[in-house]
C-alpha cells in the first residue's frame, strides 16, 4: 500500500504506525518504518530509510541512500548509487560482510545486503568487510576490524584500537584515534609501507595512503615496513622482511624468514643485542626485537650483537663494534674504524674502509690468523677476513701475522708469536713470553697495558719486567712504554736498507728513562718526570708533563720541555730548544742554537755559537755565552748576561724592569739614545781606550739600591757608620725593634763606569731637605734607594700615611739632586725581611732582595748572599721579602711632593 498523498509535497518525512509499505517521493526523503515488518522504498532522491523494529525490507532507489535496518532481520537493498548501511544506533557490535551479503550480531543479526557500498559501524567492536566495489567502511567507537576487499576503499577506524585491511586497490587507511594497525597479512605479494610518509606500494599496499596508523603487519613475502616517530609495532610475517622502527620505542617482530632491522636513518649511534632482543641509543632506544636475524647500524658509532642464528651485521659509517655470537655470521664494518668479533662458527669478517680489527679475545682456544689470509684454530676456524688491518688474539698461545699494510697485532695473555710483515706495525704481546718480529717498515712494540714498568734495550734485545719479561724482539724500531717507570734504550746504529732503524719511544706515564743511542730518534716522555737522552743523530725530544731532563747529544736536535720545570741541553750541534711552560733551564751547548724559555721563570744559556735566545713570559735569566748572540727577554723583568757582538732586547711590556749584566767584561762605555735612554750601545774598550766590540740593546733598565759609607745607622750601641756594620749587629727597625743583620755587602763603582753610565751616580739629600730637620746630616744614596715619607697627604692620596719614595724621585725637592763623584761605594745591609731603619736620623729601607737588586751585585757578593739565603735562588721565593710599605711610582711621587 502506498502512503503517498497526492496533495503532499515530495521530499518530506513519512511514518505511520499501522502502515507496512512506505514509498518515498522524488525528493530527498527520510522514511521511518513501524515496529512491524515494513517495506520502505526510497525512490529517486538521496533518502534516509529507518526500518525500526521488525524484519524490514529497505530499498534505496536510484541515488546515494542511507539504510538503517534497526532491530530484526532486515533486507537492505541499496539500488543504484553509493549506498550506506548505518549501524551507528546498534546497542551491540555488528559484523557486516558486503561480499557475502550477510550480517551478524547487534542490529545486523540476520540482515542481508545487496548493492551496499558503505557501512557505518556501531559504538562497539565491529567487523566490517567490503566487496569488489570502492567501499567506505567506518568503524566508529570500539575496537573495530575493517577489511576493504578489492577496490579503492576508504577505511576509517574511528576511536580505539582498530585493525584495517585495505585489500587490493588504492586504499585510504585512516586509523583515527587509538592504536591502530594496517594489516597486509593477506597480501599475495611483498608490500612496502612507510608510516612516516603515509604511503604504501607493492601488492595490496599499492598506492595506499595511511594516516593515524601505529602498527603494521606485513605479508608472507619480503616486506619493507617503516614506522614513524610514535611507538610502532611492526610484524614482518613470513619472508625476508626489512623493518625500520624509526624514532620511538618500537616492537619489531620479523616473524618467519631471514629478517633485517635497519637503523640506517638514526641520527645517533645505536646499541642492539639480538640475543636479548633489546635496543638502546638513537632510534633503538626502547626497542624490542623478536625473530630478527640481521641488523644494519647507523652512520655513527654502533654496537651490534647477534644471537645463535647466522646473522648479517652491517655497521655502516662510524666506528662500530660488531659481535656475531655463535653461528656462521657475516659482519660488514663499512666506513670507519670497526671492530669485528665473529664468535664461534665459520664467519665472514669484512672491515670495509678505515682501520678495522678482527677480535678473537673471547676464543676459548688459541688462534692462528694472518691478516686477510689463512686462519685456523678456536673461533677463527673457517673464518674469511677481508678489509682487516688489526688483530686481537685470545688469552692463549696465538700466532698473529700482519700483511703489507700497517697492522696492530695484540696477542693478549699467553706465549704469542706476532709478526708484523711489511708496513709500519705495532705489536702488543701482552702478558707472557712473546716473540715479536717487526719486519720491514717502522714497527713498534706496545707495553701500554703492562701492570708494571718495563725495561727494553733494542740494541741488545733484552726485555725485562712487566709484560716485557722474556720477550724476544726482532726488527723493532719503536717502543710504547707502560704507565709506570720504564727504561727504554734504542739501537746504536741506523741499520741498512730496506729496514733502517729509527728509535721512536713513547714513555707514557711514570718516571721514564729513554736513551736513543745512535740514529735519528724521536723520544716522547709523556707524563711525570722523565730523563731523555737523544744520543748521536738528529733527535726530536719531548718531555711532556712533569719535571723532565732532556739531553740532545750530538747532532742537530729539537727538544721541547712542555709543562713542568724542565732541564734541556742541546749539547753538540745546531739545536732548537723550547722549555715550554714552567720554570725551565735551557742550555744550547756548542753550535748555532735557538732557545726559548716559554712561560715561567726560565734560565737560558746559549753556550758556544751564534745563538738566539727568547725568554718568553716571566722573569728570565739569559746568558748569551760565546758567539754573536741575539737575546730577547720577552714579557717580565729579565736579567741578561751579554757581551761584545750580541744584540739584546729587553722587550717592553708594562712595568717590567730588564737588566744587562756586564760583570767581568772589562772596561766599556755605555752610549744611550738621548731620545730613549733604554736604548743604546755598549762599546767595549782595550787598555788604550780603543773600541774592541759593541753590544746593541733596546728596552733595558739598570738597578742598584744601597747606602754609601758615612751614613749613620741607629744600632743597639748607638750610631754607627754603615760601612762598619757586620753580620750579627743589632739595628733598630721601625716595625720590629732591634733586628740582627744577616748579610752585609758593598760594591765600588769605578770612575769609568760612572763616566759611561750616569745612571750609576748617587743622589745627595741635604740636611733638612725632607722637612722637620731630616735628614740630620747630608746623606748620599743610590738612585733607587727608597726613603720613608709620611703624613696626611699620603693618607689622602694613597690610603696609607707611610709610603716609600726612591731617591731619584725626590729630586723635585730643594736640596735633593744628583751629584758627580769620581767613584762611589754602595753598601747593602739585609735582614730576615725587608725593614725600615734610621739612617742619618731619617727612616730609610734596608736591602730588599729581588731579581733587579740581586743582579746589581758583584758575582762573589751574589754567591755569598745565596749561601746565606739559599731560597733566593728560587725565583718564586723572593715574595718573602716584599716591600714593607707601598712604593710610589715617579708620577705618584711628583703628586705627593708637589705641595
XYZ file of C-alpha atoms in Angstrom, residues 55 80 109 172 255 287 443 835 879:
9
model
C 12.025 -7.719 9.742
C 21.870 2.310 -7.808
C 21.838 -10.030 13.126
C 42.803 5.109 2.211
C 58.259 -13.435 12.058
C 63.080 -1.064 21.001
C 107.495 -1.099 13.748
C 112.931 46.570 57.126
C 107.976 37.217 47.698
